PDB file of C-alpha atoms in Angstrom:
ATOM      1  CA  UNK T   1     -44.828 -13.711 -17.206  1.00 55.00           C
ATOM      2  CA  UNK T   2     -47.400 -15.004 -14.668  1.00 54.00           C
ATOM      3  CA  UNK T   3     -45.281 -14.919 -12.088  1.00 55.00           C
ATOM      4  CA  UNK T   4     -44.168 -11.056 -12.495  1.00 55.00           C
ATOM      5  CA  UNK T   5     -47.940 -10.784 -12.898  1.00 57.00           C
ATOM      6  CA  UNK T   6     -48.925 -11.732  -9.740  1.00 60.00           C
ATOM      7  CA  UNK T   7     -45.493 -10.023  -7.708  1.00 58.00           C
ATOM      8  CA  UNK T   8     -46.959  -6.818  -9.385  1.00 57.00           C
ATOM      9  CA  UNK T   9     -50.927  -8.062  -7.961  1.00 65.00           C
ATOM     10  CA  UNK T  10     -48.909  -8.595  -4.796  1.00 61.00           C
ATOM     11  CA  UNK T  11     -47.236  -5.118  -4.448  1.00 63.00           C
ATOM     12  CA  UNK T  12     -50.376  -3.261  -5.584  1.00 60.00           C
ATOM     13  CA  UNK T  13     -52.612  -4.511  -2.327  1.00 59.00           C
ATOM     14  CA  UNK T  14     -49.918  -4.034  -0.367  1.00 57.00           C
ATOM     15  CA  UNK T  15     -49.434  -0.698  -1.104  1.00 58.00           C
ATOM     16  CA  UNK T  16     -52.952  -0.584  -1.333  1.00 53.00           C
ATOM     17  CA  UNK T  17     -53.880  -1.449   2.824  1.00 53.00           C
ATOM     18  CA  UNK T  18     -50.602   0.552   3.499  1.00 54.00           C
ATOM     19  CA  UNK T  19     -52.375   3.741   1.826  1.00 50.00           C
ATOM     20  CA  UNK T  20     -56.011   2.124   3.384  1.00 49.00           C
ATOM     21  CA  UNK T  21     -54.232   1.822   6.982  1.00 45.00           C
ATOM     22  CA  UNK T  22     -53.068   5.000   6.765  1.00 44.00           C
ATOM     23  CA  UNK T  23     -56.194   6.725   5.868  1.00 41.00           C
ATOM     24  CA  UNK T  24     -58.129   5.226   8.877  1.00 41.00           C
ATOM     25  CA  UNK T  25     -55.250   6.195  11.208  1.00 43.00           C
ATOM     26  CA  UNK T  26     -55.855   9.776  10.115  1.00 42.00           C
ATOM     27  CA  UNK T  27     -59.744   9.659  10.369  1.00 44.00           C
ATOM     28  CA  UNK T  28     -59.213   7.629  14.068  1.00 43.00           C
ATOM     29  CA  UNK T  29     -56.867  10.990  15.197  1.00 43.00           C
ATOM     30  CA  UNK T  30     -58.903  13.124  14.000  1.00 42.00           C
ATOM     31  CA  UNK T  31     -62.209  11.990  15.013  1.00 46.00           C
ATOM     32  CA  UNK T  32     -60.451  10.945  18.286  1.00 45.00           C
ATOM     33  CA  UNK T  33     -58.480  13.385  19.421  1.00 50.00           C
ATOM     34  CA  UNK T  34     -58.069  17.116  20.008  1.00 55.00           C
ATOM     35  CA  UNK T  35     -55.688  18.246  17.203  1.00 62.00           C
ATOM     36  CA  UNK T  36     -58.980  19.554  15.534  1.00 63.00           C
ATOM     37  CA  UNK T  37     -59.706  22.217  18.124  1.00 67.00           C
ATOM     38  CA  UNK T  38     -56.514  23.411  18.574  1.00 65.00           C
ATOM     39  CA  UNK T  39     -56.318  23.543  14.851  1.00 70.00           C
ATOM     40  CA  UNK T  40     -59.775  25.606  14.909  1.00 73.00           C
ATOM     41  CA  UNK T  41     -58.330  27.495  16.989  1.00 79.00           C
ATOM     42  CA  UNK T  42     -55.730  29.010  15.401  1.00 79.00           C
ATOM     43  CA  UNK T  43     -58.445  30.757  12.981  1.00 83.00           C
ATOM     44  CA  UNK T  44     -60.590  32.107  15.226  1.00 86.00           C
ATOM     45  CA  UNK T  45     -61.183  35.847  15.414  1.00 89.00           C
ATOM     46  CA  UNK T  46     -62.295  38.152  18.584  1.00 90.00           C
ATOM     47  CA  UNK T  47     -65.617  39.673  17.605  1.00 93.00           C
ATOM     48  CA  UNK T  48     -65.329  43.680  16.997  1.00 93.00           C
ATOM     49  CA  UNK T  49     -68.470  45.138  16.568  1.00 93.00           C
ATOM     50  CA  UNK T  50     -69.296  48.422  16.455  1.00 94.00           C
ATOM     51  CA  UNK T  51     -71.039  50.905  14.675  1.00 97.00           C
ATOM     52  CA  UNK T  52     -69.998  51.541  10.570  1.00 97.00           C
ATOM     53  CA  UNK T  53     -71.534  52.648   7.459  1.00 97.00           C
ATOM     54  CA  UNK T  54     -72.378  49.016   6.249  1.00 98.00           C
ATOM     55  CA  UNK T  55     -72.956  45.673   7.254  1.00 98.00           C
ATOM     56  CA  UNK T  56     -71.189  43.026   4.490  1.00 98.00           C
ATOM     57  CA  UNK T  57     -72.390  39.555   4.517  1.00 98.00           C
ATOM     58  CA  UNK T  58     -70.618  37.229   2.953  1.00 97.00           C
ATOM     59  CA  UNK T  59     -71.945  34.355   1.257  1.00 93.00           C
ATOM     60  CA  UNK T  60     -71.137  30.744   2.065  1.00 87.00           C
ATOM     61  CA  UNK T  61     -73.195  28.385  -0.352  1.00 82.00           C
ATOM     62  CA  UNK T  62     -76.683  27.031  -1.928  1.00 82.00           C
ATOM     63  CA  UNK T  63     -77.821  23.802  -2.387  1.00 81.00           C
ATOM     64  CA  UNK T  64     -78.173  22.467  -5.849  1.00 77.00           C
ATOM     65  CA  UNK T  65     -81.987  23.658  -5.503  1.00 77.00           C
ATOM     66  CA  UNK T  66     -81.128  27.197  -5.250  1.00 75.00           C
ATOM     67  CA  UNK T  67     -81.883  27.288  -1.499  1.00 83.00           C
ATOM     68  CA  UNK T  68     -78.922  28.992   0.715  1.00 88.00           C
ATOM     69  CA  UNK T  69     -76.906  26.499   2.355  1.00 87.00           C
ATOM     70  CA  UNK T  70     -76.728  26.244   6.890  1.00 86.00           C
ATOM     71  CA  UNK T  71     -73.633  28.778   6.777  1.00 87.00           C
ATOM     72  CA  UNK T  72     -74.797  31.317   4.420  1.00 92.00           C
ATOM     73  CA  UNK T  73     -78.137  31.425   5.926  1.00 92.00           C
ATOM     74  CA  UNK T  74     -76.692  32.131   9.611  1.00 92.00           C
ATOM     75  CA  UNK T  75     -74.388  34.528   8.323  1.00 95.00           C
ATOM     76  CA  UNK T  76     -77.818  36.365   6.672  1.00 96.00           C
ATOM     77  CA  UNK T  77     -79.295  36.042   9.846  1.00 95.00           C
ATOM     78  CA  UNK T  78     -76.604  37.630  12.323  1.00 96.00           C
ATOM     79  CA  UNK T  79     -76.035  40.239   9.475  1.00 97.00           C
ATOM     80  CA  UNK T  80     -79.663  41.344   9.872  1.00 97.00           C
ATOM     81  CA  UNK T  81     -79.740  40.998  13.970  1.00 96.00           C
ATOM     82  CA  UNK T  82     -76.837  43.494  13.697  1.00 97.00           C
ATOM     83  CA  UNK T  83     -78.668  45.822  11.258  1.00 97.00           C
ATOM     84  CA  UNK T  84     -81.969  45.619  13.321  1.00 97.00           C
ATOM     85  CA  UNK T  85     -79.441  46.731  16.806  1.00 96.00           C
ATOM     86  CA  UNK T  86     -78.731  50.037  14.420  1.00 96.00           C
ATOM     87  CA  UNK T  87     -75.209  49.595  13.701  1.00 97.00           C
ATOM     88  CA  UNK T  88     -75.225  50.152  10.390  1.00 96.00           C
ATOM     89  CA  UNK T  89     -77.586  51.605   7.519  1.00 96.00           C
ATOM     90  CA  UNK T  90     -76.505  49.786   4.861  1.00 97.00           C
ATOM     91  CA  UNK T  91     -76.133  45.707   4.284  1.00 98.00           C
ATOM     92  CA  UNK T  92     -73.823  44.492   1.197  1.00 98.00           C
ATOM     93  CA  UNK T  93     -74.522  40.630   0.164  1.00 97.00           C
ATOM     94  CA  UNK T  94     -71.858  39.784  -1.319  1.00 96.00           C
ATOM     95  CA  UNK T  95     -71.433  36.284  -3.518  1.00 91.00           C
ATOM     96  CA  UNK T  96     -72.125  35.401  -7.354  1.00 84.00           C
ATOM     97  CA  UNK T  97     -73.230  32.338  -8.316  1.00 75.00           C
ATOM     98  CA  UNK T  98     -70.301  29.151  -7.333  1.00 59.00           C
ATOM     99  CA  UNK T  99     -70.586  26.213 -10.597  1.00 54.00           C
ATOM    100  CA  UNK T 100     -72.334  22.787  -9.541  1.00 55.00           C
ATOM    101  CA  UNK T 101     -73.545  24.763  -6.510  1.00 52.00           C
ATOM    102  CA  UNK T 102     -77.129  26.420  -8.069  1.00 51.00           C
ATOM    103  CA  UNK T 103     -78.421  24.944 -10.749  1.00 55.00           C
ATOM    104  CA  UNK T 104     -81.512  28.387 -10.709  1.00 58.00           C
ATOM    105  CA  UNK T 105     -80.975  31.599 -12.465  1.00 71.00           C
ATOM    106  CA  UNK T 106     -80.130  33.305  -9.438  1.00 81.00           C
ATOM    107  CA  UNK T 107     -76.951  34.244  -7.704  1.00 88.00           C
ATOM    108  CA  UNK T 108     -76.601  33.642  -4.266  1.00 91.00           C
ATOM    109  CA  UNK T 109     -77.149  37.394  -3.019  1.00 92.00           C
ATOM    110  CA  UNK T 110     -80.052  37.617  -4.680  1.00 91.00           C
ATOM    111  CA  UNK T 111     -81.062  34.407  -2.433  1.00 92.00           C
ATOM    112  CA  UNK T 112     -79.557  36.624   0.558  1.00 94.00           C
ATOM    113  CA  UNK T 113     -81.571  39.550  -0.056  1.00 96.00           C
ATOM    114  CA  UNK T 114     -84.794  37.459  -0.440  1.00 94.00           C
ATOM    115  CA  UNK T 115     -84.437  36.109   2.903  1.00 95.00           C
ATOM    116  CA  UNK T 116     -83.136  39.530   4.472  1.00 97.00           C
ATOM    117  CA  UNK T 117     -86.262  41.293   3.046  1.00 97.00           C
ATOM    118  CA  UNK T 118     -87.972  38.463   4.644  1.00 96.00           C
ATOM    119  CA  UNK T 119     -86.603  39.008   8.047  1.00 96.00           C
ATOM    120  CA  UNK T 120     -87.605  42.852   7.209  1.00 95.00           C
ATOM    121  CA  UNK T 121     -84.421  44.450   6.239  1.00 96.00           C
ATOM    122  CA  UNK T 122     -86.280  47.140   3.086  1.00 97.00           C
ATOM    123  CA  UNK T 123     -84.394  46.322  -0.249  1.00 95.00           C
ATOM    124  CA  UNK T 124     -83.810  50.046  -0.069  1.00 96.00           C
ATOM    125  CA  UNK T 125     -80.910  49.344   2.344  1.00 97.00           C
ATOM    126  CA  UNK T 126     -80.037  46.170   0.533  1.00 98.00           C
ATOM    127  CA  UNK T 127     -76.304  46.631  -1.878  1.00 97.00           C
ATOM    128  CA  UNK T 128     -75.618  43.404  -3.836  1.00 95.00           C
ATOM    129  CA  UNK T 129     -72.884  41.885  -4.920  1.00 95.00           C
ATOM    130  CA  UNK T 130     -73.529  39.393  -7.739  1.00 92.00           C
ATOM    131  CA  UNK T 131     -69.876  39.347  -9.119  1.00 92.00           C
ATOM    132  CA  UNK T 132     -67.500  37.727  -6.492  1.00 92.00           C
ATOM    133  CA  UNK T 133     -67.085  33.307  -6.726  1.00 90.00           C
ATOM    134  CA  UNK T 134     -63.769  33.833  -3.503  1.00 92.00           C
ATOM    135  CA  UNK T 135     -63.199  35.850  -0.742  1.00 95.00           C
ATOM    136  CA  UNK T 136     -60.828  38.078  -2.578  1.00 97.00           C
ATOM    137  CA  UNK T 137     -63.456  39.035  -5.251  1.00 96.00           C
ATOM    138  CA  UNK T 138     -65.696  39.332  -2.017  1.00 97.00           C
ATOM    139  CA  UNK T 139     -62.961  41.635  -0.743  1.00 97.00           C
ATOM    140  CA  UNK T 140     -62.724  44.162  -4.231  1.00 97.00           C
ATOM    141  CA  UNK T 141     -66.388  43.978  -4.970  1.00 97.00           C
ATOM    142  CA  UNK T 142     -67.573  44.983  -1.404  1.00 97.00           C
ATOM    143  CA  UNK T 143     -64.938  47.816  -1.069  1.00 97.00           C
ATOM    144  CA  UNK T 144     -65.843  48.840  -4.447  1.00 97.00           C
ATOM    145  CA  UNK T 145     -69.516  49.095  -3.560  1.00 97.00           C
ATOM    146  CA  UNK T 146     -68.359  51.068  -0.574  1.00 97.00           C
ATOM    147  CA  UNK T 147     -65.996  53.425  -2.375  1.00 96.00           C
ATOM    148  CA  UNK T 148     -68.784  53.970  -4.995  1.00 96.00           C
ATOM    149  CA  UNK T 149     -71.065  55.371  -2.197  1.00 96.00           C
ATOM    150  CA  UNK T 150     -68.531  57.397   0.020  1.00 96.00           C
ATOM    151  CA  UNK T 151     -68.129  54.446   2.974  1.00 97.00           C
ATOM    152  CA  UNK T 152     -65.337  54.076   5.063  1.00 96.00           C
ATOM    153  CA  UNK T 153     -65.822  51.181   7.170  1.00 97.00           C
ATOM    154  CA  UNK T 154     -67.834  48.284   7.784  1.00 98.00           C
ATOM    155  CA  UNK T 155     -69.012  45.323   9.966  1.00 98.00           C
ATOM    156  CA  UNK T 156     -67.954  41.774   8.218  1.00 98.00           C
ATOM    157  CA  UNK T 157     -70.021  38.789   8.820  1.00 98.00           C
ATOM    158  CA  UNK T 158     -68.764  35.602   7.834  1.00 95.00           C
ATOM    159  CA  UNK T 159     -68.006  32.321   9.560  1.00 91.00           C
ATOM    160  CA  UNK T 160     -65.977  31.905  12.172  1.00 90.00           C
ATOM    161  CA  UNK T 161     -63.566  29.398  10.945  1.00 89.00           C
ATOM    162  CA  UNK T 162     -63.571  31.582   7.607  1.00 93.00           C
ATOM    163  CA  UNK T 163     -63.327  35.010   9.575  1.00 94.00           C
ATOM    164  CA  UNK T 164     -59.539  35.211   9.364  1.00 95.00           C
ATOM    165  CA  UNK T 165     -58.698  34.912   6.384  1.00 96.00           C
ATOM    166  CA  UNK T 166     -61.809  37.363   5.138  1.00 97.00           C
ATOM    167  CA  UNK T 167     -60.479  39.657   7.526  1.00 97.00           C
ATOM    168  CA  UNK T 168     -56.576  39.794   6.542  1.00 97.00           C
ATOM    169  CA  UNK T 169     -57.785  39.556   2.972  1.00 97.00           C
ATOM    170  CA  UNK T 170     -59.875  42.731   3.110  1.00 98.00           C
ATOM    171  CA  UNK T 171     -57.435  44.609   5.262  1.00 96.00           C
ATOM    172  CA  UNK T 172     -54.569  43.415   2.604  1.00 96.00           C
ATOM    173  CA  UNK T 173     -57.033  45.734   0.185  1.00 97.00           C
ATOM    174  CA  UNK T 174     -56.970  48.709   2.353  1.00 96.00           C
ATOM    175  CA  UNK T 175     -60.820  47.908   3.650  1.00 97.00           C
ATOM    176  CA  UNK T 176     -61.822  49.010   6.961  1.00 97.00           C
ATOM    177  CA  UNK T 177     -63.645  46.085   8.405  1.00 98.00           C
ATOM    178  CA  UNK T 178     -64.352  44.747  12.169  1.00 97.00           C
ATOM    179  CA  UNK T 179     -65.222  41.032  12.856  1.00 97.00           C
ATOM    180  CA  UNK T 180     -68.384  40.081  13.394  1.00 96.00           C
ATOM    181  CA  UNK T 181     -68.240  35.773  13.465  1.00 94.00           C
ATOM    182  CA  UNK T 182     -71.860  34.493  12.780  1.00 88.00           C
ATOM    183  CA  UNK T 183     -71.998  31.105  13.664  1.00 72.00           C
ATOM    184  CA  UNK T 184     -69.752  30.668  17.064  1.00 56.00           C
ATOM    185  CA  UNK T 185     -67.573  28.332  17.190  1.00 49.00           C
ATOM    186  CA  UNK T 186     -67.972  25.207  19.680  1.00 49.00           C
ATOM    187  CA  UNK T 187     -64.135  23.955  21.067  1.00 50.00           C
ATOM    188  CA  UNK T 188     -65.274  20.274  22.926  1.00 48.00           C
ATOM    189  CA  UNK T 189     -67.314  18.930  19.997  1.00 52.00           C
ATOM    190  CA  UNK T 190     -67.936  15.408  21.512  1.00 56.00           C
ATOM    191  CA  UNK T 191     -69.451  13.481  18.697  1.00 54.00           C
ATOM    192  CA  UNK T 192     -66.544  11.936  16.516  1.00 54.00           C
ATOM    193  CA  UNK T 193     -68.549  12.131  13.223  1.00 50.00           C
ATOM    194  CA  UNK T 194     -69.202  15.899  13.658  1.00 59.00           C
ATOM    195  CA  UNK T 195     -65.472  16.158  14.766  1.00 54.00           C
ATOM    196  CA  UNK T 196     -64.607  14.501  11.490  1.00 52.00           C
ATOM    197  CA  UNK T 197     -66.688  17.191   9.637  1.00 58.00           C
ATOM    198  CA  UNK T 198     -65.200  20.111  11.150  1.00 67.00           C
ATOM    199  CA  UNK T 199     -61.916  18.455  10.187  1.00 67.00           C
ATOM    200  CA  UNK T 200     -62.960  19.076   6.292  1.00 76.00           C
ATOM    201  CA  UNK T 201     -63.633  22.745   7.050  1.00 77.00           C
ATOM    202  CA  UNK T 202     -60.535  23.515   8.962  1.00 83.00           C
ATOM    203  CA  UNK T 203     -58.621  21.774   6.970  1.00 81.00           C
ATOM    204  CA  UNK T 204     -59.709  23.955   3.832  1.00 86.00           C
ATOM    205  CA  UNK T 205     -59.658  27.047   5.752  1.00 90.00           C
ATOM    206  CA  UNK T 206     -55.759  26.266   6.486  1.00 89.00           C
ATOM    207  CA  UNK T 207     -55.470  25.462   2.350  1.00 91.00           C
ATOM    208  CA  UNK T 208     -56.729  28.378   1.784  1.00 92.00           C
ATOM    209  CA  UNK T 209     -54.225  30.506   3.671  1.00 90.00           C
ATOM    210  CA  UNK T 210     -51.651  28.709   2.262  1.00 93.00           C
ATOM    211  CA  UNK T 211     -53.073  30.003  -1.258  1.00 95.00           C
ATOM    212  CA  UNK T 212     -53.575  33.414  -0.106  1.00 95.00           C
ATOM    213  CA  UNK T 213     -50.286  33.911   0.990  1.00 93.00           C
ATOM    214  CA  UNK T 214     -48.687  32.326  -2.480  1.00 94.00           C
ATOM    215  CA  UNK T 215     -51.295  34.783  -4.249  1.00 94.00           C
ATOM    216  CA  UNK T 216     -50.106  37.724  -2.115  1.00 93.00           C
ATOM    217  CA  UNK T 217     -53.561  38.348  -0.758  1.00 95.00           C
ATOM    218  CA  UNK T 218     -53.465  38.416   3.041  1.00 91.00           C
TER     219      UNK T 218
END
């Protein structure tokens, strides 16, 4: 009995530094080598702005505190630099609140339009979406808000490794929207660590397209 005991102990921690080995391999290429830019790549979006009816900003995250997250507060801010150049009237915030995310009785657009009115955007031209949790429900809340108030196109703000799939996901809903990327996206990030990072977000970004297109989405 102690002897099939220990084979089993044996085979265990060697499958164990097989699945270990393996797992630094992966971190090593991708912290090491270019397959995450070209995989960036392949979601980027050309920027096409021009002048619509509204300006919808989609949300990203908060912090557990309530406060919006690095990507949702760029996104605010390039949403409102594009308002201030005139292009549009109208700014929709779209995102409800996401579990574990915000622990404050607050959605996340309400967090966007505090820091919009900040930047001095008047809440008169402020539309919220407190519904949506995905980009789809980003997609049929915002063209609902649009549809509701006689609007036929608009300028989308998101990220830009996110951009692609909020784009083919709003078009897939009959919603007239042109690209607007806030944060731009830098190809020959040199520090491994931050390489590793953006693996995390391409990675999901790819997942979800895969999901989308099982859903029937984009």
């Amino acid at each position: 009995m102690r002897k099939i005991t220990t084979k089993i102990s044996k085979r265990l921690l060697y499958a164990y530094a097989i699945v270990s080995a393996a797992v630094l391999i992966g971190q090593a290429v991708l912290m090491f080598s270019p397959i995450v830019t070209v995989l960036a790549e392949g979601l980027l979006v050309d920027p096409e702005v021009k002048r619509a009816d509204a300006i919808i900003i989609l949300a990203g995250g908060a912090y557990n505190n309530g406060a919006l997250d690095r990507s949702t507060l760029t996104r605010v801010i390039h949403g409102v630099e594009l308002y201030k150049k005139g292009l549009a009237e109208k700014i929709i915030l779209s995102g409800g609140n996401m579990p574990g995310r915000n622990r404050l009785d607050i959605t996340i657009s309400e967090k966007m339009s505090e820091a919009a009115t900040i930047m001095g955007v008047p809440l008169k031209a402020q539309m919220i979406d407190a519904v949506s949790l995905r980009t789809y429900e980003n997609a049929v809340e915002s063209g609902r808000i649009m549809e509701e108030n006689g609007m036929d196109d608009a300028i989308l703000v998101t990220s830009a490794t996110h951009m692609k799939r909020a784009l083919l996901t709003f078009r897939r809903l009959g919603i007239k929207v042109y690209p607007a990327p806030a944060i731009a996206y830098e190809p020959f990030v040199r520090d491994p660590l931050e390489r590793l990072g953006m693996s995390k977000t391409v990675m999901r970004e790819y997942a979800g397209m895969l999901f989308y297109r099982w859903k029937g989405w984009i």
